[in-house]
CSV table of C-alpha atoms in Angstrom, one decimal:
chain,number,residue,atom,x,y,z
U,303,GLY,CA,0.0,0.0,0.0
U,304,PHE,CA,0.9,3.7,0.1
U,305,ILE,CA,2.2,5.1,3.4
U,306,PRO,CA,2.9,8.9,3.4
U,307,ASP,CA,6.3,9.8,4.6
U,308,PHE,CA,5.6,13.2,6.2
U,309,GLU,CA,9.1,13.5,7.6
U,310,ALA,CA,10.6,13.2,4.2
U,311,GLY,CA,8.0,15.5,2.8
U,312,ALA,CA,8.9,18.2,5.3
U,313,GLY,CA,12.6,17.7,4.5
U,314,GLY,CA,11.9,18.7,0.9
U,315,LEU,CA,10.2,22.0,1.6
U,316,PRO,CA,11.7,24.9,-0.4
U,317,TRP,CA,12.7,26.7,2.8
U,318,GLY,CA,14.1,23.5,4.4
U,319,ASP,CA,17.7,23.0,5.6
U,320,ALA,CA,18.4,20.6,2.8
U,321,MET,CA,17.8,23.3,0.2
U,322,GLY,CA,19.9,26.2,-0.9
U,323,PRO,CA,23.6,26.5,-0.4
U,324,ASN,CA,24.0,23.3,1.6
U,325,LEU,CA,27.5,21.9,0.7
U,326,GLN,CA,26.6,18.6,2.3
U,327,ASP,CA,23.6,17.9,0.0
U,328,ASN,CA,24.1,18.1,-3.8
U,329,ALA,CA,21.0,16.2,-4.7
U,330,THR,CA,17.8,17.2,-2.8
U,331,GLY,CA,17.2,20.4,-4.7
U,332,VAL,CA,17.7,18.6,-8.1
U,333,PHE,CA,15.2,15.9,-7.2
U,334,TRP,CA,12.7,18.5,-5.8
U,335,GLY,CA,12.8,20.3,-9.1
U,336,ALA,CA,12.7,17.2,-11.2
U,337,PHE,CA,9.8,15.6,-9.4
U,338,THR,CA,7.8,18.9,-9.3
U,339,LEU,CA,8.3,19.2,-13.0
U,340,PHE,CA,7.1,15.6,-13.5
U,341,ALA,CA,3.9,16.4,-11.6
U,342,CYS,CA,3.4,19.4,-13.9
U,343,THR,CA,4.2,17.2,-16.9
U,344,THR,CA,1.3,14.8,-16.1
U,345,ALA,CA,-1.1,17.7,-16.3
U,346,SER,CA,0.5,19.1,-19.5
U,347,ILE,CA,0.1,15.8,-21.2
U,348,MET,CA,-3.6,15.8,-20.5
U,349,SER,CA,-4.0,19.5,-21.5
U,350,GLY,CA,-2.9,18.8,-25.1
U,351,ALA,CA,-5.5,16.0,-25.5
U,352,VAL,CA,-8.5,18.1,-24.2
U,353,ILE,CA,-7.8,21.5,-25.7
U,354,GLU,CA,-10.5,23.6,-27.4
U,355,ARG,CA,-13.4,22.1,-25.5
U,356,ILE,CA,-12.9,21.9,-21.7
U,357,ARG,CA,-13.8,24.5,-19.1
U,358,MET,CA,-10.9,25.9,-17.1
U,359,ALA,CA,-12.3,25.0,-13.7
U,360,ALA,CA,-12.8,21.4,-14.8
U,361,PHE,CA,-9.3,21.2,-16.2
U,362,ILE,CA,-7.8,22.6,-12.9
U,363,VAL,CA,-9.6,20.0,-10.9
U,364,LEU,CA,-8.4,17.2,-13.1
U,365,ALA,CA,-4.9,18.6,-13.2
U,366,VAL,CA,-4.7,18.7,-9.4
U,367,LEU,CA,-6.1,15.2,-9.2
U,368,LEU,CA,-3.6,13.8,-11.7
U,369,GLY,CA,-0.6,15.8,-10.7
U,370,SER,CA,-1.0,15.5,-6.9
U,371,VAL,CA,-2.7,12.1,-6.4
U,372,VAL,CA,-2.8,9.7,-9.3
U,373,TRP,CA,0.8,9.8,-10.5
U,374,ASN,CA,2.1,9.9,-6.9
U,375,LEU,CA,0.5,6.5,-6.3
U,376,SER,CA,2.0,5.0,-9.4
U,377,ALA,CA,5.4,6.4,-8.5
U,378,SER,CA,5.3,5.1,-5.0
U,379,TRP,CA,4.5,1.6,-6.4
U,380,GLY,CA,7.0,1.4,-9.3
U,381,TRP,CA,9.4,4.3,-9.1
U,382,HIS,CA,11.0,3.6,-5.7
U,383,TYR,CA,13.3,0.8,-4.7
U,384,ALA,CA,10.9,-0.3,-2.0
U,385,GLY,CA,7.7,-0.1,-4.1
U,386,TRP,CA,5.7,-3.3,-4.2
U,387,MET,CA,5.8,-3.5,-8.0
U,388,VAL,CA,9.6,-3.4,-7.8
U,389,THR,CA,10.0,-5.8,-4.9
U,390,SER,CA,7.3,-8.3,-6.0
U,391,TRP,CA,7.4,-8.1,-9.7
U,392,GLY,CA,10.9,-6.8,-10.5
U,393,TYR,CA,9.4,-3.7,-12.2
U,394,HIS,CA,12.1,-1.5,-13.9
U,395,ASP,CA,11.2,1.9,-15.1
U,396,MET,CA,14.2,4.2,-14.9
U,397,GLY,CA,12.8,7.0,-17.0
U,398,ALA,CA,9.1,6.8,-15.9
U,399,SER,CA,7.7,5.4,-19.2
U,400,GLY,CA,4.9,3.8,-17.2
U,401,VAL,CA,4.6,5.6,-13.9
U,402,VAL,CA,4.4,9.1,-15.6
U,403,HIS,CA,3.7,8.8,-19.3
U,404,MET,CA,1.5,5.8,-19.5
U,405,ILE,CA,-0.5,6.9,-16.4
U,406,SER,CA,-1.1,10.3,-17.9
U,407,GLY,CA,-2.0,8.9,-21.3
U,408,PHE,CA,-4.6,6.6,-19.9
U,409,PHE,CA,-6.0,9.3,-17.6
U,410,ALA,CA,-6.3,11.6,-20.6
U,411,LEU,CA,-8.0,8.8,-22.6
U,412,GLY,CA,-10.6,8.5,-19.9
U,413,VAL,CA,-11.3,12.2,-19.9
U,414,LEU,CA,-11.6,12.3,-23.7
U,415,ILE,CA,-14.1,9.4,-23.7
U,416,ASN,CA,-16.3,11.4,-21.4
U,417,LEU,CA,-15.6,14.9,-22.8
U,418,GLY,CA,-16.4,14.1,-26.4
U,419,PRO,CA,-14.9,15.5,-29.7
U,420,ARG,CA,-14.4,19.1,-30.7
U,421,VAL,CA,-17.1,20.9,-32.8
U,422,GLY,CA,-16.4,20.1,-36.5
U,423,LYS,CA,-14.2,17.1,-35.8
U,424,TYR,CA,-16.6,14.5,-37.1
U,425,ASN,CA,-19.2,14.6,-39.9
U,426,ALA,CA,-22.7,13.3,-39.7
U,427,ASP,CA,-21.7,9.9,-41.0
U,428,GLY,CA,-19.0,9.6,-38.3
U,429,SER,CA,-16.0,10.2,-40.6
U,430,PRO,CA,-13.3,12.4,-39.0
U,431,ASN,CA,-12.0,15.7,-40.3
U,432,GLN,CA,-8.4,16.7,-39.9
U,433,ILE,CA,-8.1,19.9,-37.9
U,434,ARG,CA,-4.5,21.1,-38.4
U,435,GLY,CA,-2.7,23.6,-36.2
U,436,HIS,CA,-2.4,27.2,-37.3
U,437,SER,CA,1.5,27.2,-37.4
U,438,LEU,CA,3.6,24.2,-38.2
U,439,PRO,CA,6.9,26.1,-37.4
U,440,MET,CA,5.6,27.0,-34.0
U,441,THR,CA,4.4,23.4,-33.4
U,442,ALA,CA,7.8,22.0,-34.5
U,443,THR,CA,9.6,24.5,-32.3
U,444,GLY,CA,7.5,23.5,-29.2
U,445,LEU,CA,8.1,19.8,-29.8
U,446,MET,CA,11.9,20.4,-30.2
U,447,LEU,CA,11.9,22.2,-26.8
U,448,ILE,CA,10.2,19.2,-25.2
U,449,VAL,CA,12.9,16.9,-26.7
U,450,VAL,CA,15.6,19.1,-25.2
U,451,GLY,CA,13.8,19.0,-21.9
U,452,PHE,CA,14.0,15.2,-21.9
U,453,PHE,CA,17.7,15.3,-21.5
U,454,GLY,CA,17.3,17.3,-18.3
U,455,PHE,CA,14.4,15.1,-17.2
U,456,LEU,CA,16.2,11.8,-17.6
U,457,GLY,CA,19.5,13.1,-16.5
U,458,ALA,CA,17.9,14.2,-13.2
U,459,CYS,CA,16.6,10.7,-12.6
U,460,ILE,CA,20.0,9.3,-11.7
U,461,VAL,CA,21.9,9.9,-8.4
U,462,TYR,CA,25.5,11.0,-8.6
U,463,PRO,CA,28.1,9.6,-6.2
U,464,GLY,CA,29.5,11.0,-3.0
U,465,THR,CA,26.4,12.6,-1.3
U,466,ALA,CA,24.5,11.7,1.8
U,467,ILE,CA,21.7,10.1,-0.3
U,468,SER,CA,24.0,8.4,-2.9
U,469,TRP,CA,24.0,4.7,-3.3
U,470,SER,CA,27.8,4.7,-3.8
U,471,ALA,CA,30.8,7.0,-3.1
U,472,THR,CA,32.2,6.5,-6.6
U,473,GLN,CA,29.5,5.3,-9.0
U,474,TRP,CA,26.4,6.9,-10.5
U,475,ALA,CA,23.2,4.9,-9.9
U,476,ASN,CA,19.6,4.9,-11.1
U,477,ILE,CA,16.6,5.5,-8.8
U,478,TYR,CA,16.6,1.8,-7.8
U,479,GLY,CA,20.3,1.9,-6.7
U,480,MET,CA,21.6,0.0,-9.7
U,481,PRO,CA,24.9,1.3,-11.2
U,482,THR,CA,24.7,3.4,-14.4
U,483,THR,CA,26.5,6.4,-16.0
U,484,LEU,CA,25.3,9.8,-17.1
U,485,SER,CA,27.0,9.0,-20.5
U,486,THR,CA,24.7,6.0,-20.9
U,487,ILE,CA,21.5,8.1,-20.2
U,488,CYS,CA,22.5,10.9,-22.5
U,489,PHE,CA,23.6,8.8,-25.5
U,490,ASN,CA,20.7,6.4,-25.3
U,491,THR,CA,18.3,9.4,-25.1
U,492,LEU,CA,19.8,10.7,-28.3
U,493,MET,CA,19.5,7.3,-30.0
U,494,ALA,CA,15.8,7.1,-28.9
U,495,VAL,CA,15.1,10.6,-30.3
U,496,ALA,CA,16.7,9.5,-33.7
U,497,GLY,CA,14.8,6.1,-33.7
U,498,GLY,CA,11.5,7.7,-33.0
U,499,ILE,CA,11.9,10.4,-35.7
U,500,ILE,CA,12.9,7.9,-38.3
U,501,GLY,CA,10.1,5.5,-37.3
U,502,CYS,CA,7.4,8.2,-37.7
U,503,TYR,CA,9.0,9.3,-41.0
U,504,VAL,CA,8.7,5.8,-42.4
U,505,LYS,CA,5.1,5.6,-41.3
U,506,THR,CA,3.7,9.0,-42.1
U,507,ARG,CA,6.2,11.3,-44.0
U,508,ASP,CA,4.4,14.0,-42.0
U,509,PRO,CA,6.5,16.9,-40.4
U,510,PHE,CA,4.2,17.1,-37.3
U,511,TRP,CA,4.5,13.3,-36.6
U,512,MET,CA,8.2,13.3,-37.3
U,513,MET,CA,8.7,15.7,-34.4
U,514,SER,CA,6.1,13.9,-32.3
U,515,GLY,CA,8.0,10.7,-33.2
U,516,ALA,CA,11.0,12.0,-31.2
U,517,LEU,CA,8.7,12.0,-28.1
U,518,CYS,CA,7.3,8.5,-29.1
U,519,GLY,CA,10.8,7.2,-29.2
U,520,VAL,CA,12.1,8.7,-26.0
U,521,ILE,CA,9.0,7.7,-24.0
U,522,SER,CA,9.1,4.1,-25.4
U,523,ALA,CA,12.8,3.6,-24.5
U,524,ALA,CA,13.0,5.7,-21.3
U,525,ALA,CA,12.3,2.7,-19.0
U,526,GLY,CA,15.5,1.0,-19.9
U,527,LEU,CA,17.8,3.8,-20.9
U,528,ASP,CA,20.2,2.9,-18.1
U,529,ILE,CA,20.7,-0.8,-19.2
U,530,TRP,CA,20.2,-1.0,-22.9
U,531,TYR,CA,22.9,-0.8,-25.6
U,532,PRO,CA,22.4,2.2,-28.0
U,533,GLY,CA,21.3,0.0,-30.8
U,534,LEU,CA,18.5,-1.6,-28.7
U,535,ALA,CA,17.4,1.9,-27.5
U,536,PHE,CA,17.2,2.9,-31.2
U,537,CYS,CA,15.1,-0.2,-32.2
U,538,VAL,CA,12.7,0.2,-29.3
U,539,ALA,CA,12.3,3.9,-30.2
U,540,PHE,CA,11.8,3.1,-33.9
U,541,ALA,CA,9.0,0.7,-33.0
U,542,GLY,CA,7.4,3.5,-30.8
U,543,GLY,CA,7.7,5.9,-33.8
U,544,ILE,CA,5.8,3.4,-36.0
U,545,LEU,CA,3.1,2.6,-33.4
U,546,GLY,CA,2.4,6.2,-32.3
U,547,PRO,CA,0.6,7.5,-35.5
U,548,TRP,CA,-1.0,4.1,-36.0
U,549,VAL,CA,-2.6,4.3,-32.5
U,550,ALA,CA,-3.7,7.9,-33.2
U,551,GLY,CA,-5.5,6.8,-36.3
U,552,MET,CA,-7.1,3.9,-34.5
U,553,ILE,CA,-8.6,6.0,-31.6
U,554,GLU,CA,-9.7,8.7,-34.1
U,555,ARG,CA,-11.7,6.1,-36.0
U,556,MET,CA,-13.3,5.1,-32.7
U,557,GLY,CA,-14.7,8.6,-32.3
U,558,ILE,CA,-12.2,9.8,-29.7
U,559,ASP,CA,-10.8,13.2,-30.5
U,560,ASP,CA,-7.2,13.5,-29.2
U,561,ALA,CA,-6.2,17.0,-30.4
U,562,VAL,CA,-2.4,16.6,-30.4
U,563,GLY,CA,-2.0,12.8,-30.2
U,564,ALA,CA,-1.1,12.9,-26.5
U,565,VAL,CA,-2.7,9.5,-25.8
U,566,SER,CA,-1.0,7.7,-28.7
U,567,VAL,CA,2.4,9.3,-28.0
U,568,HIS,CA,2.4,8.7,-24.2
């Protein structure tokens, strides 16, 4: 089950002793920022799916529920060395493919099923219309910024050596305490970006999906970035790039209007 650790929570307050210029603690502030950003990310994933037809008040309620409750439960189960999915099933998700992205994607899918499509998305016979964004350059720029952000996201998911909370005095480690290196994470992330872009290019030849393919690739490969060889990271990401637009078309034909492909990507 889930048991709140109030002492640990109090230790992570922005005004706590562990924050700021504390030469004895080089990690708490990094994790505070990374995990806060992950909470924001869950809501941002949902926001892309439901744009153009949801009330602000309803979105805020859902964002708080997803970012403050739902993803915290999944993280406590599978993104902690003592989580029951890790200890009982051997679950390994270094880059939060499941505990952040999959959880947010399925949460968004449930909201979309109940919310319904945008006005003009479907014709009377049920056939879908393609509603393109107003600016492809702006869309591509935004997607590129997300890709750059993944290097910071994933790099902050490993613990460097020699601090009070480190697993080792000399070796970097993932969130489960298994040894890894920053070089592995960075290069495999790059390979995943390349694999996802190429996979989506093969499938669609569409500029929007090519950049979205970078996200498909990184999210698909993130769980094992710390243990895979670069070639395997590329192949997993390539498969994710192929599947992303295929899933988007499938749910569109089912009458589910995902404005930016958030469900299929995540």
